[in-house]
Amino acid sequence: AAGGGDGDSSSSSSSSSSSSDAAFVADADAGYAAEPPMKVRVATAALYLGVGAGASALLDRSFDDVGFVFALATCGTIAATVFEVGRPRTPTRGEAQAQDALENAFLDFAET
């Protein structure tokens, strides 16, 4: 009986994972902010780690001056931070629906 329960819990967590993956894809396709699944986060982190290590190795071999490479990395980090801070935040599906409801309520009020 214990083995059957384990199989049931893994299948329910698998279907829960699939439904959260589908919800992420649906929200992302509709243009809403959504929390990515763990496998997307891990894949993204691995990609960025690989690209960063490759860029570091390439720059270290291309330029003899480590100070120049450090300055280049610092400038890139500052530019990325300014871009990230200045970028408008995308609302979640719930936030967008609440905003639409508020706007509709205001328009109803304004028409009366």
PDB file of C-alpha atoms in Angstrom:
ATOM      1  CA  ALA A   1       0.000   0.000   0.000  1.00  0.00           C
ATOM      2  CA  ALA A   2       2.918   2.338   0.744  1.00  0.00           C
ATOM      3  CA  GLY A   3       4.348   1.873  -2.757  1.00  0.00           C
ATOM      4  CA  GLY A   4       1.025   2.773  -4.359  1.00  0.00           C
ATOM      5  CA  GLY A   5       0.862   5.975  -2.333  1.00  0.00           C
ATOM      6  CA  ASP A   6       4.346   6.969  -3.435  1.00  0.00           C
ATOM      7  CA  GLY A   7       3.454   6.477  -7.086  1.00  0.00           C
ATOM      8  CA  ASP A   8       0.297   8.515  -6.665  1.00  0.00           C
ATOM      9  CA  SER A   9       2.131  11.408  -5.041  1.00  0.00           C
ATOM     10  CA  SER A  10       4.773  11.528  -7.759  1.00  0.00           C
ATOM     11  CA  SER A  11       2.166  11.473 -10.495  1.00  0.00           C
ATOM     12  CA  SER A  12       0.173  14.229  -8.796  1.00  0.00           C
ATOM     13  CA  SER A  13       3.302  16.357  -8.372  1.00  0.00           C
ATOM     14  CA  SER A  14       4.159  15.668 -12.009  1.00  0.00           C
ATOM     15  CA  SER A  15       0.715  16.814 -13.162  1.00  0.00           C
ATOM     16  CA  SER A  16       0.989  19.830 -10.855  1.00  0.00           C
ATOM     17  CA  SER A  17       4.355  20.641 -12.446  1.00  0.00           C
ATOM     18  CA  SER A  18       2.859  20.257 -15.920  1.00  0.00           C
ATOM     19  CA  SER A  19      -0.044  22.553 -15.073  1.00  0.00           C
ATOM     20  CA  SER A  20       2.305  25.190 -13.632  1.00  0.00           C
ATOM     21  CA  ASP A  21       4.463  24.897 -16.769  1.00  0.00           C
ATOM     22  CA  ALA A  22       1.353  25.376 -18.913  1.00  0.00           C
ATOM     23  CA  ALA A  23       0.258  28.359 -16.795  1.00  0.00           C
ATOM     24  CA  PHE A  24       3.708  29.939 -17.176  1.00  0.00           C
ATOM     25  CA  VAL A  25       3.651  29.471 -20.958  1.00  0.00           C
ATOM     26  CA  ALA A  26       0.086  30.824 -21.223  1.00  0.00           C
ATOM     27  CA  ASP A  27       0.869  33.903 -19.116  1.00  0.00           C
ATOM     28  CA  ALA A  28       4.171  34.556 -20.907  1.00  0.00           C
ATOM     29  CA  ASP A  29       2.524  34.215 -24.337  1.00  0.00           C
ATOM     30  CA  ALA A  30      -0.216  36.649 -23.272  1.00  0.00           C
ATOM     31  CA  GLY A  31       2.429  39.201 -22.238  1.00  0.00           C
ATOM     32  CA  TYR A  32       2.015  38.884 -18.472  1.00  0.00           C
ATOM     33  CA  ALA A  33       4.782  38.510 -15.906  1.00  0.00           C
ATOM     34  CA  ALA A  34       4.964  34.940 -14.647  1.00  0.00           C
ATOM     35  CA  GLU A  35       7.204  32.969 -12.298  1.00  0.00           C
ATOM     36  CA  PRO A  36       9.233  30.569 -14.457  1.00  0.00           C
ATOM     37  CA  PRO A  37       9.404  26.880 -13.510  1.00  0.00           C
ATOM     38  CA  MET A  38      12.552  25.651 -11.767  1.00  0.00           C
ATOM     39  CA  LYS A  39      13.810  23.830 -14.874  1.00  0.00           C
ATOM     40  CA  VAL A  40      13.693  27.104 -16.848  1.00  0.00           C
ATOM     41  CA  ARG A  41      15.589  28.890 -14.066  1.00  0.00           C
ATOM     42  CA  VAL A  42      18.258  26.176 -13.929  1.00  0.00           C
ATOM     43  CA  ALA A  43      18.657  26.137 -17.719  1.00  0.00           C
ATOM     44  CA  THR A  44      18.920  29.940 -17.820  1.00  0.00           C
ATOM     45  CA  ALA A  45      21.482  30.010 -14.999  1.00  0.00           C
ATOM     46  CA  ALA A  46      23.555  27.311 -16.732  1.00  0.00           C
ATOM     47  CA  LEU A  47      23.419  29.206 -20.033  1.00  0.00           C
ATOM     48  CA  TYR A  48      24.503  32.483 -18.450  1.00  0.00           C
ATOM     49  CA  LEU A  49      27.235  30.769 -16.443  1.00  0.00           C
ATOM     50  CA  GLY A  50      28.613  29.173 -19.622  1.00  0.00           C
ATOM     51  CA  VAL A  51      28.439  32.381 -21.644  1.00  0.00           C
ATOM     52  CA  GLY A  52      30.016  34.359 -18.803  1.00  0.00           C
ATOM     53  CA  ALA A  53      32.864  31.870 -18.394  1.00  0.00           C
ATOM     54  CA  GLY A  54      33.462  31.857 -22.149  1.00  0.00           C
ATOM     55  CA  ALA A  55      33.445  35.651 -22.372  1.00  0.00           C
ATOM     56  CA  SER A  56      35.799  35.876 -19.407  1.00  0.00           C
ATOM     57  CA  ALA A  57      38.235  33.419 -20.948  1.00  0.00           C
ATOM     58  CA  LEU A  58      38.078  35.173 -24.328  1.00  0.00           C
ATOM     59  CA  LEU A  59      38.679  38.606 -22.839  1.00  0.00           C
ATOM     60  CA  ASP A  60      41.480  37.352 -20.606  1.00  0.00           C
ATOM     61  CA  ARG A  61      43.255  35.868 -23.630  1.00  0.00           C
ATOM     62  CA  SER A  62      42.561  38.858 -25.882  1.00  0.00           C
ATOM     63  CA  PHE A  63      43.816  41.556 -23.528  1.00  0.00           C
ATOM     64  CA  ASP A  64      46.939  41.325 -21.416  1.00  0.00           C
ATOM     65  CA  ASP A  65      45.688  43.974 -19.007  1.00  0.00           C
ATOM     66  CA  VAL A  66      43.412  42.477 -16.329  1.00  0.00           C
ATOM     67  CA  GLY A  67      42.471  45.995 -15.228  1.00  0.00           C
ATOM     68  CA  PHE A  68      40.975  46.717 -18.655  1.00  0.00           C
ATOM     69  CA  VAL A  69      38.895  43.528 -18.529  1.00  0.00           C
ATOM     70  CA  PHE A  70      37.711  44.436 -15.019  1.00  0.00           C
ATOM     71  CA  ALA A  71      36.769  47.963 -16.176  1.00  0.00           C
ATOM     72  CA  LEU A  72      34.901  46.536 -19.162  1.00  0.00           C
ATOM     73  CA  ALA A  73      32.984  44.152 -16.891  1.00  0.00           C
ATOM     74  CA  THR A  74      32.182  46.971 -14.476  1.00  0.00           C
ATOM     75  CA  CYS A  75      30.846  49.214 -17.253  1.00  0.00           C
ATOM     76  CA  GLY A  76      28.757  46.356 -18.602  1.00  0.00           C
ATOM     77  CA  THR A  77      27.331  45.680 -15.159  1.00  0.00           C
ATOM     78  CA  ILE A  78      26.450  49.352 -14.649  1.00  0.00           C
ATOM     79  CA  ALA A  79      24.739  49.529 -18.055  1.00  0.00           C
ATOM     80  CA  ALA A  80      22.772  46.338 -17.373  1.00  0.00           C
ATOM     81  CA  THR A  81      21.702  47.635 -13.964  1.00  0.00           C
ATOM     82  CA  VAL A  82      20.473  50.931 -15.416  1.00  0.00           C
ATOM     83  CA  PHE A  83      18.540  49.035 -18.089  1.00  0.00           C
ATOM     84  CA  GLU A  84      16.983  46.664 -15.539  1.00  0.00           C
ATOM     85  CA  VAL A  85      16.028  49.427 -13.105  1.00  0.00           C
ATOM     86  CA  GLY A  86      14.620  51.665 -15.838  1.00  0.00           C
ATOM     87  CA  ARG A  87      12.621  48.957 -17.567  1.00  0.00           C
ATOM     88  CA  PRO A  88       8.864  49.091 -16.894  1.00  0.00           C
ATOM     89  CA  ARG A  89       7.592  46.194 -14.792  1.00  0.00           C
ATOM     90  CA  THR A  90       5.224  43.815 -16.575  1.00  0.00           C
ATOM     91  CA  PRO A  91       2.067  43.131 -14.549  1.00  0.00           C
ATOM     92  CA  THR A  92       0.925  39.629 -13.668  1.00  0.00           C
ATOM     93  CA  ARG A  93      -2.381  38.322 -15.018  1.00  0.00           C
ATOM     94  CA  GLY A  94      -4.091  39.070 -11.690  1.00  0.00           C
ATOM     95  CA  GLU A  95      -2.709  42.615 -11.542  1.00  0.00           C
ATOM     96  CA  ALA A  96      -3.818  43.299 -15.124  1.00  0.00           C
ATOM     97  CA  GLN A  97      -7.319  41.976 -14.411  1.00  0.00           C
ATOM     98  CA  ALA A  98      -7.553  44.123 -11.262  1.00  0.00           C
ATOM     99  CA  GLN A  99      -6.424  47.196 -13.244  1.00  0.00           C
ATOM    100  CA  ASP A 100      -9.010  46.471 -15.967  1.00  0.00           C
ATOM    101  CA  ALA A 101     -11.744  46.105 -13.336  1.00  0.00           C
ATOM    102  CA  LEU A 102     -10.696  49.396 -11.727  1.00  0.00           C
ATOM    103  CA  GLU A 103     -10.698  51.194 -15.079  1.00  0.00           C
ATOM    104  CA  ASN A 104     -14.121  49.758 -15.974  1.00  0.00           C
ATOM    105  CA  ALA A 105     -15.515  50.810 -12.590  1.00  0.00           C
ATOM    106  CA  PHE A 106     -14.151  54.316 -13.118  1.00  0.00           C
ATOM    107  CA  LEU A 107     -15.631  54.512 -16.619  1.00  0.00           C
ATOM    108  CA  ASP A 108     -19.017  53.373 -15.278  1.00  0.00           C
ATOM    109  CA  PHE A 109     -18.773  56.035 -12.560  1.00  0.00           C
ATOM    110  CA  ALA A 110     -17.732  58.715 -15.060  1.00  0.00           C
ATOM    111  CA  GLU A 111     -20.642  57.925 -17.396  1.00  0.00           C
ATOM    112  CA  THR A 112     -23.252  58.364 -14.673  1.00  0.00           C
TER     113      THR A 112
END
